[in-house]
Amino acid sequence: MFTSHQLAELAFGHLDTAEDRLRTLTTLGLLDRFRPRRDTGSAPYHYVLGPLGAAVLAAEQAVSVAELGYRRAATLAIAHHRRLPELVRGNGFFAALAGYARRQADAELAL
């Protein structure tokens, strides 16, 4: 699960470009998205793997979607997970590192 801002950091030069592409991927069923409820203001969209995205990932790994362990309801349940803010912060940290490495010629992420 990544927010639109985190995905922009990871793979795009601008948030508008990221949001446009993410809308397309959501429309195609590759991704699902949700906005967590906030008492004030609005949250960015949060993106998770969609049904078609799971099918593509399973095909790439030569397994079935069931063998992959994907269940749409379970994936979307993260929207109500009590630790969602912690997950967002953790993913944000790593997205920021990856984004920095992507933009700096002398930086890289080592596995």
PDB file of C-alpha atoms in Angstrom:
ATOM      1  CA  MET A   1       0.000   0.000   0.000  1.00  0.00           C
ATOM      2  CA  PHE A   2       1.365   3.356  -1.078  1.00  0.00           C
ATOM      3  CA  THR A   3      -0.187   6.797  -1.206  1.00  0.00           C
ATOM      4  CA  SER A   4      -0.295   8.785  -4.424  1.00  0.00           C
ATOM      5  CA  HIS A   5       2.444  11.035  -2.991  1.00  0.00           C
ATOM      6  CA  GLN A   6       4.667   8.047  -2.223  1.00  0.00           C
ATOM      7  CA  LEU A   7       4.192   6.571  -5.694  1.00  0.00           C
ATOM      8  CA  ALA A   8       5.019   9.949  -7.240  1.00  0.00           C
ATOM      9  CA  GLU A   9       8.230   9.932  -5.185  1.00  0.00           C
ATOM     10  CA  LEU A  10       9.071   6.396  -6.281  1.00  0.00           C
ATOM     11  CA  ALA A  11       8.446   6.564  -9.995  1.00  0.00           C
ATOM     12  CA  PHE A  12       7.292   9.916 -11.337  1.00  0.00           C
ATOM     13  CA  GLY A  13       8.635  13.409 -11.817  1.00  0.00           C
ATOM     14  CA  HIS A  14       5.467  15.182 -10.737  1.00  0.00           C
ATOM     15  CA  LEU A  15       2.411  14.392  -8.606  1.00  0.00           C
ATOM     16  CA  ASP A  16      -0.026  15.341 -11.406  1.00  0.00           C
ATOM     17  CA  THR A  17       1.602  12.821 -13.752  1.00  0.00           C
ATOM     18  CA  ALA A  18       1.482  10.146 -11.062  1.00  0.00           C
ATOM     19  CA  GLU A  19      -2.178  10.793 -10.269  1.00  0.00           C
ATOM     20  CA  ASP A  20      -3.131  10.640 -13.951  1.00  0.00           C
ATOM     21  CA  ARG A  21      -1.360   7.298 -14.454  1.00  0.00           C
ATOM     22  CA  LEU A  22      -2.684   5.894 -11.182  1.00  0.00           C
ATOM     23  CA  ARG A  23      -6.254   6.772 -12.227  1.00  0.00           C
ATOM     24  CA  THR A  24      -5.713   4.870 -15.466  1.00  0.00           C
ATOM     25  CA  LEU A  25      -4.273   1.827 -13.663  1.00  0.00           C
ATOM     26  CA  THR A  26      -7.222   1.892 -11.257  1.00  0.00           C
ATOM     27  CA  THR A  27      -9.739   2.110 -14.109  1.00  0.00           C
ATOM     28  CA  LEU A  28      -8.070  -0.898 -15.743  1.00  0.00           C
ATOM     29  CA  GLY A  29      -8.305  -2.915 -12.499  1.00  0.00           C
ATOM     30  CA  LEU A  30      -4.550  -3.187 -12.006  1.00  0.00           C
ATOM     31  CA  LEU A  31      -4.834  -1.160  -8.812  1.00  0.00           C
ATOM     32  CA  ASP A  32      -7.530  -0.454  -6.238  1.00  0.00           C
ATOM     33  CA  ARG A  33      -7.614   2.737  -4.219  1.00  0.00           C
ATOM     34  CA  PHE A  34      -9.228   4.141  -1.110  1.00  0.00           C
ATOM     35  CA  ARG A  35      -9.164   7.278   0.977  1.00  0.00           C
ATOM     36  CA  PRO A  36      -9.052   6.774   4.729  1.00  0.00           C
ATOM     37  CA  ARG A  37     -11.507   8.811   6.749  1.00  0.00           C
ATOM     38  CA  ARG A  38     -10.135  11.869   8.517  1.00  0.00           C
ATOM     39  CA  ASP A  39     -11.869  14.113  10.996  1.00  0.00           C
ATOM     40  CA  THR A  40     -10.580  17.202   9.175  1.00  0.00           C
ATOM     41  CA  GLY A  41      -9.331  17.647   5.627  1.00  0.00           C
ATOM     42  CA  SER A  42      -8.911  14.821   3.168  1.00  0.00           C
ATOM     43  CA  ALA A  43      -6.358  12.064   2.848  1.00  0.00           C
ATOM     44  CA  PRO A  44      -4.510  11.265  -0.359  1.00  0.00           C
ATOM     45  CA  TYR A  45      -5.584   8.161  -2.218  1.00  0.00           C
ATOM     46  CA  HIS A  46      -3.958   4.978  -0.984  1.00  0.00           C
ATOM     47  CA  TYR A  47      -3.257   2.347  -3.650  1.00  0.00           C
ATOM     48  CA  VAL A  48      -3.189  -1.428  -3.346  1.00  0.00           C
ATOM     49  CA  LEU A  49      -2.952  -4.228  -5.874  1.00  0.00           C
ATOM     50  CA  GLY A  50      -6.159  -4.723  -7.846  1.00  0.00           C
ATOM     51  CA  PRO A  51      -7.598  -7.947  -9.280  1.00  0.00           C
ATOM     52  CA  LEU A  52      -6.009  -7.580 -12.717  1.00  0.00           C
ATOM     53  CA  GLY A  53      -2.725  -6.511 -11.136  1.00  0.00           C
ATOM     54  CA  ALA A  54      -2.792  -9.694  -9.056  1.00  0.00           C
ATOM     55  CA  ALA A  55      -3.441 -11.725 -12.215  1.00  0.00           C
ATOM     56  CA  VAL A  56      -0.459 -10.102 -13.958  1.00  0.00           C
ATOM     57  CA  LEU A  57       1.797 -10.686 -10.940  1.00  0.00           C
ATOM     58  CA  ALA A  58       0.661 -14.310 -10.667  1.00  0.00           C
ATOM     59  CA  ALA A  59       1.283 -14.880 -14.388  1.00  0.00           C
ATOM     60  CA  GLU A  60       4.778 -13.402 -14.101  1.00  0.00           C
ATOM     61  CA  GLN A  61       5.502 -15.841 -11.277  1.00  0.00           C
ATOM     62  CA  ALA A  62       3.820 -18.764 -13.096  1.00  0.00           C
ATOM     63  CA  VAL A  63       1.325 -19.342 -10.271  1.00  0.00           C
ATOM     64  CA  SER A  64      -2.415 -18.898  -9.897  1.00  0.00           C
ATOM     65  CA  VAL A  65      -3.916 -15.864  -8.195  1.00  0.00           C
ATOM     66  CA  ALA A  66      -5.011 -18.200  -5.376  1.00  0.00           C
ATOM     67  CA  GLU A  67      -1.453 -19.505  -5.002  1.00  0.00           C
ATOM     68  CA  LEU A  68      -0.249 -15.914  -4.883  1.00  0.00           C
ATOM     69  CA  GLY A  69      -2.503 -15.464  -1.849  1.00  0.00           C
ATOM     70  CA  TYR A  70      -4.329 -12.442  -3.226  1.00  0.00           C
ATOM     71  CA  ARG A  71      -7.816 -11.767  -1.903  1.00  0.00           C
ATOM     72  CA  ARG A  72      -9.343  -8.431  -2.884  1.00  0.00           C
ATOM     73  CA  ALA A  73     -11.393  -8.113   0.298  1.00  0.00           C
ATOM     74  CA  ALA A  74      -8.318  -8.685   2.456  1.00  0.00           C
ATOM     75  CA  THR A  75      -6.302  -6.221   0.399  1.00  0.00           C
ATOM     76  CA  LEU A  76      -8.930  -3.503   0.736  1.00  0.00           C
ATOM     77  CA  ALA A  77      -9.363  -4.237   4.456  1.00  0.00           C
ATOM     78  CA  ILE A  78      -6.095  -2.406   5.035  1.00  0.00           C
ATOM     79  CA  ALA A  79      -8.150   0.796   4.717  1.00  0.00           C
ATOM     80  CA  HIS A  80      -9.560   0.044   8.178  1.00  0.00           C
ATOM     81  CA  HIS A  81      -6.426  -1.387   9.757  1.00  0.00           C
ATOM     82  CA  ARG A  82      -5.691   0.193  13.130  1.00  0.00           C
ATOM     83  CA  ARG A  83      -2.020   0.537  12.239  1.00  0.00           C
ATOM     84  CA  LEU A  84      -2.591   2.166   8.844  1.00  0.00           C
ATOM     85  CA  PRO A  85      -0.873   5.435   9.870  1.00  0.00           C
ATOM     86  CA  GLU A  86       2.233   3.493  10.916  1.00  0.00           C
ATOM     87  CA  LEU A  87       2.251   1.567   7.635  1.00  0.00           C
ATOM     88  CA  VAL A  88       1.952   4.836   5.692  1.00  0.00           C
ATOM     89  CA  ARG A  89       4.869   6.379   7.618  1.00  0.00           C
ATOM     90  CA  GLY A  90       7.062   3.310   7.106  1.00  0.00           C
ATOM     91  CA  ASN A  91       6.325   3.127   3.392  1.00  0.00           C
ATOM     92  CA  GLY A  92       6.881   6.881   3.161  1.00  0.00           C
ATOM     93  CA  PHE A  93      10.360   6.529   4.620  1.00  0.00           C
ATOM     94  CA  PHE A  94      11.363   3.917   2.073  1.00  0.00           C
ATOM     95  CA  ALA A  95       9.679   5.790  -0.791  1.00  0.00           C
ATOM     96  CA  ALA A  96      11.690   8.875   0.140  1.00  0.00           C
ATOM     97  CA  LEU A  97      14.934   6.870   0.122  1.00  0.00           C
ATOM     98  CA  ALA A  98      14.122   5.306  -3.235  1.00  0.00           C
ATOM     99  CA  GLY A  99      13.054   8.666  -4.659  1.00  0.00           C
ATOM    100  CA  TYR A 100      16.300  10.272  -3.546  1.00  0.00           C
ATOM    101  CA  ALA A 101      18.338   7.459  -5.096  1.00  0.00           C
ATOM    102  CA  ARG A 102      16.326   7.737  -8.316  1.00  0.00           C
ATOM    103  CA  ARG A 103      17.062  11.466  -8.649  1.00  0.00           C
ATOM    104  CA  GLN A 104      20.744  11.458  -7.650  1.00  0.00           C
ATOM    105  CA  ALA A 105      23.275  10.142 -10.153  1.00  0.00           C
ATOM    106  CA  ASP A 106      25.729   9.198  -7.392  1.00  0.00           C
ATOM    107  CA  ALA A 107      23.186   7.360  -5.216  1.00  0.00           C
ATOM    108  CA  GLU A 108      21.719   3.883  -5.403  1.00  0.00           C
ATOM    109  CA  LEU A 109      19.790   1.447  -3.278  1.00  0.00           C
ATOM    110  CA  ALA A 110      21.617  -1.808  -2.652  1.00  0.00           C
ATOM    111  CA  LEU A 111      19.685  -4.989  -1.966  1.00  0.00           C
TER     112      LEU A 111
END
